Amino acid sequence: MNQVAKIQAPKIDFEGPYVLTIDGKPVETNKSFEVFNPATNEVLAQAPEGTAEHMEAAIAAAREAFPAWAALSWDQRGAYIEAYADALEAHKDELITLLTLEQGKPRHSMAKGEVEAAIFWVRETAKRRIAIETIEDTDEHTVEIHHTPLGVVGAITPWNFPVLLGLWKVAPCLVTGNTMVMKPSPYTPLCTLRFGQIGQTIFPAGVFNVVSGGNDLGQQMTEHPDIAKISFTGSTATGKRVMASGASNLKRITLELGGNDAAIVLADTDWQPLIPTLFWAAFGNSGQWCIATKRLYVHRSIHTDFVKAFVDFARDKVVGNGLDAATDLGPIQNRMQYDKLKDLFADVKANGYAVPLGGTIDESLAGNFVPVTIVDNPPEDSRIVQEEPFGPILPIIAFDEVDEVVAKANASPFGLAGSVWGPDRKEAAAVANRLETGTVWVNEIHIHGIDIPFGGHKLSGMGVENGQEGLKGFTNTKTLMFHK
Ligand code: NAD
């Protein structure tokens, strides 16, 4: 391995307005848009509204920077990315607070966890490599598989985990030798704009660009002939649009989309100790989580006791401002999602489903606060079972037979993840094997890792992030043959 000098990570004093990062430089824009604090609905900051010209300049800069970046060794690129992890670490506390302010999640728990996990991810991904594979080596002939960078990657991210899901893209994209233009959600652009500014102190100009603005910028990226790949995390509806417009130049596309994950608690499970785990699996980040448990199927023999204990555990959870140390669950991140939830709550009420906890949104509150809500045994065809709520509301549904519950779990057009809980690991694993999902956990949930591929089945996505497979998703598979 070549020795590569350590790159120093300076600390920045963030002063003045938020800026775009284009070609290694801060760029101010003529127009800006308001970013709201979801806990108060007050304006938190003005974010720069990038235009089509800014996006064009960012893509051109990334294209210009690509050959020299791709020509570096993996170790040289890894050293830059490690330095980037150090620089992010130096700004960790500011990022945690900013994440709470723009996204709403509790500072002391979810926000801290997200930022720390993201920095860890960057640091570890800097060490990952894709080895050259020799698949044939005879006296006459050698066949090798190499993985070469694609070019400019466009990254488009959502508002629920803007830090983790953004940095999940940056590190593997850059370590494999690509350059990047990133566009955050207009609801949560601030941490990502800081990523750009921090990157200005580390990366060669043009390697990492950040442009905030409206959804039209995302569309521009997906149509652009100089972008080789789109790495997208967001809703299935937008994912379909990304795929359609990416067809113009046959872009590589990774889509991490929505889900309606089922958790299945089998008969004879020792369920009492699982209540806290399953509660947080469903309600962490106020349910605004692609892999949140969104349908909880419990065997009828234990269903009544289970619901009672679940409600007892959930009852005292505090929904509030994420800056408050007493807060367990923050607000809904934006008004659009809050309104969708109001509509879903109204449907639950109108249909008279049993609601042993919550059920009424107090609209007099200043922030987008939605109470922890449990719906007891609604019908399978109800909206609350069929749709992805993306909020703190969970149906707990009784089932009788394993075949029945597997069929119900698989009846969804989504297939992101799921979990099975049971006394016999082999039996539970057999059920898990029947679920049509990208990930399934048995007697545990929400384990992720740098080396664990993560992706969706069916309408939940295409391709994976993380693991060797995720890294390879940022590359072209190139077969090299030698005659000896
Ligand atoms: P969204 O699809 O509304 O927006 C995602 C991003 O796409 C934003 O940056 C947005 O500006 C951009 N965008 C909008 N229109 C576009 C277009 N026509 N072309 C290109 N880009 C466009 O999603 P959201 O509401 O921000 O996020 C919530 C959704 O994301 C949920 O469905 C959730 O399940 C899903 N999600 C999936 C994962 C996963 O890993 N599978 C993770 C988090 C969230």
PDB file of N, CA and C and ligand atoms in Angstrom, residues 156-161 165 168 183-187 213-215 217-219 222 232-236 238-239 241-242 245 256-259 289-290 294 336-337 388 390 416 454 460 465, ligand 1:
ATOM      1  N   ILE A 156     -29.511  12.781  -4.808  1.00  0.00           N
ATOM      2  CA  ILE A 156     -30.754  13.480  -4.454  1.00  0.00           C
ATOM      3  C   ILE A 156     -31.275  12.858  -3.169  1.00  0.00           C
ATOM      4  N   THR A 157     -31.496  13.703  -2.154  1.00  0.00           N
ATOM      5  CA  THR A 157     -31.793  13.143  -0.827  1.00  0.00           C
ATOM      6  C   THR A 157     -33.128  13.659  -0.263  1.00  0.00           C
ATOM      7  N   PRO A 158     -33.700  12.923   0.715  1.00  0.00           N
ATOM      8  CA  PRO A 158     -34.988  13.296   1.314  1.00  0.00           C
ATOM      9  C   PRO A 158     -34.799  14.077   2.613  1.00  0.00           C
ATOM     10  N   TRP A 159     -35.919  14.358   3.268  1.00  0.00           N
ATOM     11  CA  TRP A 159     -35.881  15.224   4.456  1.00  0.00           C
ATOM     12  C   TRP A 159     -35.919  14.476   5.783  1.00  0.00           C
ATOM     13  N   ASN A 160     -36.019  13.151   5.740  1.00  0.00           N
ATOM     14  CA  ASN A 160     -36.205  12.463   7.034  1.00  0.00           C
ATOM     15  C   ASN A 160     -34.889  12.140   7.750  1.00  0.00           C
ATOM     16  N   PHE A 161     -33.853  11.764   6.954  1.00  0.00           N
ATOM     17  CA  PHE A 161     -32.505  11.548   7.508  1.00  0.00           C
ATOM     18  C   PHE A 161     -31.497  12.244   6.580  1.00  0.00           C
ATOM     19  N   LEU A 165     -28.346   9.821   5.235  1.00  0.00           N
ATOM     20  CA  LEU A 165     -28.599   9.339   3.868  1.00  0.00           C
ATOM     21  C   LEU A 165     -27.777  10.116   2.851  1.00  0.00           C
ATOM     22  N   TRP A 168     -24.107   8.719   3.285  1.00  0.00           N
ATOM     23  CA  TRP A 168     -24.085   7.347   2.746  1.00  0.00           C
ATOM     24  C   TRP A 168     -23.747   7.371   1.257  1.00  0.00           C
ATOM     25  N   LYS A 183     -27.976  17.349  -4.308  1.00  0.00           N
ATOM     26  CA  LYS A 183     -29.114  18.244  -4.115  1.00  0.00           C
ATOM     27  C   LYS A 183     -29.951  17.735  -2.944  1.00  0.00           C
ATOM     28  N   PRO A 184     -29.973  18.512  -1.855  1.00  0.00           N
ATOM     29  CA  PRO A 184     -30.788  18.083  -0.710  1.00  0.00           C
ATOM     30  C   PRO A 184     -32.262  18.398  -0.924  1.00  0.00           C
ATOM     31  N   SER A 185     -33.105  17.846  -0.058  1.00  0.00           N
ATOM     32  CA  SER A 185     -34.532  18.198  -0.077  1.00  0.00           C
ATOM     33  C   SER A 185     -34.678  19.684   0.242  1.00  0.00           C
ATOM     34  N   PRO A 186     -35.579  20.387  -0.431  1.00  0.00           N
ATOM     35  CA  PRO A 186     -35.786  21.800  -0.093  1.00  0.00           C
ATOM     36  C   PRO A 186     -36.295  22.000   1.344  1.00  0.00           C
ATOM     37  N   TYR A 187     -36.808  20.939   1.971  1.00  0.00           N
ATOM     38  CA  TYR A 187     -37.262  21.069   3.356  1.00  0.00           C
ATOM     39  C   TYR A 187     -36.091  21.063   4.344  1.00  0.00           C
ATOM     40  N   GLY A 213     -32.184  24.080  -3.774  1.00  0.00           N
ATOM     41  CA  GLY A 213     -33.206  24.785  -4.557  1.00  0.00           C
ATOM     42  C   GLY A 213     -34.424  23.909  -4.698  1.00  0.00           C
ATOM     43  N   GLY A 214     -35.190  24.138  -5.733  1.00  0.00           N
ATOM     44  CA  GLY A 214     -36.459  23.436  -5.887  1.00  0.00           C
ATOM     45  C   GLY A 214     -36.318  22.055  -6.507  1.00  0.00           C
ATOM     46  N   ASN A 215     -37.464  21.371  -6.596  1.00  0.00           N
ATOM     47  CA  ASN A 215     -37.481  20.022  -7.169  1.00  0.00           C
ATOM     48  C   ASN A 215     -37.032  20.001  -8.625  1.00  0.00           C
ATOM     49  N   LEU A 217     -34.518  21.257  -9.892  1.00  0.00           N
ATOM     50  CA  LEU A 217     -33.080  20.975  -9.998  1.00  0.00           C
ATOM     51  C   LEU A 217     -32.848  19.459 -10.051  1.00  0.00           C
ATOM     52  N   GLY A 218     -33.670  18.730  -9.292  1.00  0.00           N
ATOM     53  CA  GLY A 218     -33.565  17.266  -9.311  1.00  0.00           C
ATOM     54  C   GLY A 218     -33.896  16.734 -10.693  1.00  0.00           C
ATOM     55  N   GLN A 219     -34.944  17.282 -11.259  1.00  0.00           N
ATOM     56  CA  GLN A 219     -35.353  16.871 -12.608  1.00  0.00           C
ATOM     57  C   GLN A 219     -34.222  17.163 -13.611  1.00  0.00           C
ATOM     58  N   THR A 222     -31.575  14.546 -13.372  1.00  0.00           N
ATOM     59  CA  THR A 222     -31.914  13.226 -13.925  1.00  0.00           C
ATOM     60  C   THR A 222     -31.909  13.242 -15.453  1.00  0.00           C
ATOM     61  N   PHE A 232     -30.518   8.088  -5.669  1.00  0.00           N
ATOM     62  CA  PHE A 232     -31.723   8.781  -5.200  1.00  0.00           C
ATOM     63  C   PHE A 232     -32.299   8.107  -3.969  1.00  0.00           C
ATOM     64  N   THR A 233     -32.644   8.892  -2.953  1.00  0.00           N
ATOM     65  CA  THR A 233     -33.444   8.381  -1.838  1.00  0.00           C
ATOM     66  C   THR A 233     -34.648   9.288  -1.681  1.00  0.00           C
ATOM     67  N   GLY A 234     -35.825   8.696  -1.705  1.00  0.00           N
ATOM     68  CA  GLY A 234     -37.046   9.490  -1.582  1.00  0.00           C
ATOM     69  C   GLY A 234     -38.260   8.633  -1.831  1.00  0.00           C
ATOM     70  N   SER A 235     -39.308   9.251  -2.292  1.00  0.00           N
ATOM     71  CA  SER A 235     -40.578   8.526  -2.434  1.00  0.00           C
ATOM     72  C   SER A 235     -40.610   7.699  -3.724  1.00  0.00           C
ATOM     73  N   THR A 236     -41.478   6.711  -3.724  1.00  0.00           N
ATOM     74  CA  THR A 236     -41.607   5.851  -4.904  1.00  0.00           C
ATOM     75  C   THR A 236     -42.112   6.657  -6.099  1.00  0.00           C
ATOM     76  N   THR A 238     -41.568   9.811  -6.884  1.00  0.00           N
ATOM     77  CA  THR A 238     -40.462  10.556  -7.500  1.00  0.00           C
ATOM     78  C   THR A 238     -39.451   9.591  -8.113  1.00  0.00           C
ATOM     79  N   GLY A 239     -39.234   8.457  -7.454  1.00  0.00           N
ATOM     80  CA  GLY A 239     -38.297   7.453  -7.985  1.00  0.00           C
ATOM     81  C   GLY A 239     -38.670   7.024  -9.394  1.00  0.00           C
ATOM     82  N   ARG A 241     -40.215   8.863 -11.554  1.00  0.00           N
ATOM     83  CA  ARG A 241     -39.880   9.963 -12.467  1.00  0.00           C
ATOM     84  C   ARG A 241     -38.386   9.997 -12.760  1.00  0.00           C
ATOM     85  N   VAL A 242     -37.593   9.719 -11.721  1.00  0.00           N
ATOM     86  CA  VAL A 242     -36.132   9.704 -11.891  1.00  0.00           C
ATOM     87  C   VAL A 242     -35.751   8.648 -12.928  1.00  0.00           C
ATOM     88  N   SER A 245     -36.820   9.769 -16.584  1.00  0.00           N
ATOM     89  CA  SER A 245     -36.009  10.783 -17.270  1.00  0.00           C
ATOM     90  C   SER A 245     -34.544  10.365 -17.353  1.00  0.00           C
ATOM     91  N   GLU A 256     -33.582   4.285  -3.567  1.00  0.00           N
ATOM     92  CA  GLU A 256     -33.987   3.844  -2.219  1.00  0.00           C
ATOM     93  C   GLU A 256     -35.317   4.520  -1.931  1.00  0.00           C
ATOM     94  N   LEU A 257     -36.400   3.755  -1.928  1.00  0.00           N
ATOM     95  CA  LEU A 257     -37.726   4.373  -1.949  1.00  0.00           C
ATOM     96  C   LEU A 257     -38.545   4.042  -0.699  1.00  0.00           C
ATOM     97  N   GLY A 258     -39.838   4.161  -0.829  1.00  0.00           N
ATOM     98  CA  GLY A 258     -40.703   4.002   0.334  1.00  0.00           C
ATOM     99  C   GLY A 258     -40.869   2.561   0.782  1.00  0.00           C
ATOM    100  N   GLY A 259     -41.573   2.386   1.887  1.00  0.00           N
ATOM    101  CA  GLY A 259     -41.807   1.044   2.401  1.00  0.00           C
ATOM    102  C   GLY A 259     -43.079   0.993   3.229  1.00  0.00           C
ATOM    103  N   TRP A 289     -39.616   7.340   8.676  1.00  0.00           N
ATOM    104  CA  TRP A 289     -38.478   6.458   8.496  1.00  0.00           C
ATOM    105  C   TRP A 289     -38.881   5.440   7.453  1.00  0.00           C
ATOM    106  N   CYS A 290     -38.074   5.287   6.431  1.00  0.00           N
ATOM    107  CA  CYS A 290     -38.458   4.341   5.377  1.00  0.00           C
ATOM    108  C   CYS A 290     -38.629   2.936   5.944  1.00  0.00           C
ATOM    109  N   LYS A 294     -44.350  -0.415  10.061  1.00  0.00           N
ATOM    110  CA  LYS A 294     -45.566   0.345   9.742  1.00  0.00           C
ATOM    111  C   LYS A 294     -46.827  -0.516   9.851  1.00  0.00           C
ATOM    112  N   MET A 336     -46.507  19.750   4.582  1.00  0.00           N
ATOM    113  CA  MET A 336     -47.103  18.862   3.571  1.00  0.00           C
ATOM    114  C   MET A 336     -47.363  17.478   4.189  1.00  0.00           C
ATOM    115  N   GLN A 337     -46.362  16.967   4.910  1.00  0.00           N
ATOM    116  CA  GLN A 337     -46.493  15.651   5.534  1.00  0.00           C
ATOM    117  C   GLN A 337     -47.494  15.692   6.695  1.00  0.00           C
ATOM    118  N   GLU A 388     -48.239   4.012   3.339  1.00  0.00           N
ATOM    119  CA  GLU A 388     -47.084   4.351   4.175  1.00  0.00           C
ATOM    120  C   GLU A 388     -47.422   5.656   4.890  1.00  0.00           C
ATOM    121  N   PHE A 390     -45.810   7.434   7.318  1.00  0.00           N
ATOM    122  CA  PHE A 390     -44.687   8.337   7.552  1.00  0.00           C
ATOM    123  C   PHE A 390     -44.997   9.306   8.693  1.00  0.00           C
ATOM    124  N   LEU A 416     -39.552  -3.118   1.232  1.00  0.00           N
ATOM    125  CA  LEU A 416     -38.277  -2.582   1.733  1.00  0.00           C
ATOM    126  C   LEU A 416     -37.653  -3.531   2.764  1.00  0.00           C
ATOM    127  N   PHE A 454     -27.975  -2.755   1.642  1.00  0.00           N
ATOM    128  CA  PHE A 454     -29.325  -2.318   2.018  1.00  0.00           C
ATOM    129  C   PHE A 454     -30.042  -1.808   0.770  1.00  0.00           C
ATOM    130  N   SER A 460     -40.044  -0.656  -3.618  1.00  0.00           N
ATOM    131  CA  SER A 460     -39.187   0.010  -2.630  1.00  0.00           C
ATOM    132  C   SER A 460     -37.814   0.348  -3.181  1.00  0.00           C
ATOM    133  N   GLU A 465     -27.402   0.210  -1.328  1.00  0.00           N
ATOM    134  CA  GLU A 465     -26.345   1.036  -0.770  1.00  0.00           C
ATOM    135  C   GLU A 465     -25.623   0.181   0.263  1.00  0.00           C
TER     136      GLU A 465
HETATM  137  P1  NAD B   1     -39.548  12.997  -2.300  1.00  0.00           P
HETATM  138  O1  NAD B   1     -39.555  11.949  -3.348  1.00  0.00           O
HETATM  139  O2  NAD B   1     -40.659  13.962  -2.236  1.00  0.00           O
HETATM  140  O3  NAD B   1     -38.226  13.894  -2.413  1.00  0.00           O
HETATM  141  C1  NAD B   1     -36.938  13.298  -2.414  1.00  0.00           C
HETATM  142  C2  NAD B   1     -35.982  14.187  -3.198  1.00  0.00           C
HETATM  143  O4  NAD B   1     -36.360  14.195  -4.576  1.00  0.00           O
HETATM  144  C3  NAD B   1     -35.971  15.650  -2.755  1.00  0.00           C
HETATM  145  O5  NAD B   1     -34.633  16.102  -2.746  1.00  0.00           O
HETATM  146  C4  NAD B   1     -36.772  16.336  -3.856  1.00  0.00           C
HETATM  147  O6  NAD B   1     -36.417  17.689  -4.033  1.00  0.00           O
HETATM  148  C5  NAD B   1     -36.356  15.522  -5.076  1.00  0.00           C
HETATM  149  N1  NAD B   1     -37.268  15.590  -6.218  1.00  0.00           N
HETATM  150  C6  NAD B   1     -38.568  15.947  -6.232  1.00  0.00           C
HETATM  151  N2  NAD B   1     -39.069  15.857  -7.480  1.00  0.00           N
HETATM  152  C7  NAD B   1     -38.062  15.416  -8.269  1.00  0.00           C
HETATM  153  C8  NAD B   1     -37.953  15.077  -9.660  1.00  0.00           C
HETATM  154  N3  NAD B   1     -38.990  15.183 -10.485  1.00  0.00           N
HETATM  155  N4  NAD B   1     -36.775  14.608 -10.117  1.00  0.00           N
HETATM  156  C9  NAD B   1     -35.725  14.464  -9.280  1.00  0.00           C
HETATM  157  N5  NAD B   1     -35.760  14.775  -7.970  1.00  0.00           N
HETATM  158  C10 NAD B   1     -36.918  15.241  -7.467  1.00  0.00           C
HETATM  159  O7  NAD B   1     -39.375  12.193  -0.932  1.00  0.00           O
HETATM  160  P2  NAD B   1     -39.379  12.794   0.564  1.00  0.00           P
HETATM  161  O8  NAD B   1     -40.801  13.144   0.887  1.00  0.00           O
HETATM  162  O9  NAD B   1     -38.311  13.800   0.713  1.00  0.00           O
HETATM  163  O10 NAD B   1     -38.938  11.533   1.431  1.00  0.00           O
HETATM  164  C11 NAD B   1     -39.832  10.623   1.992  1.00  0.00           C
HETATM  165  C12 NAD B   1     -39.861   9.322   1.216  1.00  0.00           C
HETATM  166  O11 NAD B   1     -38.551   8.804   1.091  1.00  0.00           O
HETATM  167  C13 NAD B   1     -40.667   8.232   1.892  1.00  0.00           C
HETATM  168  O12 NAD B   1     -41.460   7.530   0.954  1.00  0.00           O
HETATM  169  C14 NAD B   1     -39.612   7.297   2.462  1.00  0.00           C
HETATM  170  O13 NAD B   1     -40.043   5.979   2.672  1.00  0.00           O
HETATM  171  C15 NAD B   1     -38.545   7.416   1.427  1.00  0.00           C
HETATM  172  N6  NAD B   1     -37.246   7.069   1.994  1.00  0.00           N
HETATM  173  C16 NAD B   1     -36.632   5.919   1.570  1.00  0.00           C
HETATM  174  C17 NAD B   1     -35.428   5.536   2.136  1.00  0.00           C
HETATM  175  C18 NAD B   1     -34.724   4.264   1.721  1.00  0.00           C
HETATM  176  O14 NAD B   1     -33.553   4.142   2.013  1.00  0.00           O
HETATM  177  N7  NAD B   1     -35.390   3.346   1.048  1.00  0.00           N
HETATM  178  C19 NAD B   1     -34.854   6.330   3.122  1.00  0.00           C
HETATM  179  C20 NAD B   1     -35.496   7.492   3.517  1.00  0.00           C
HETATM  180  C21 NAD B   1     -36.694   7.861   2.943  1.00  0.00           C
END
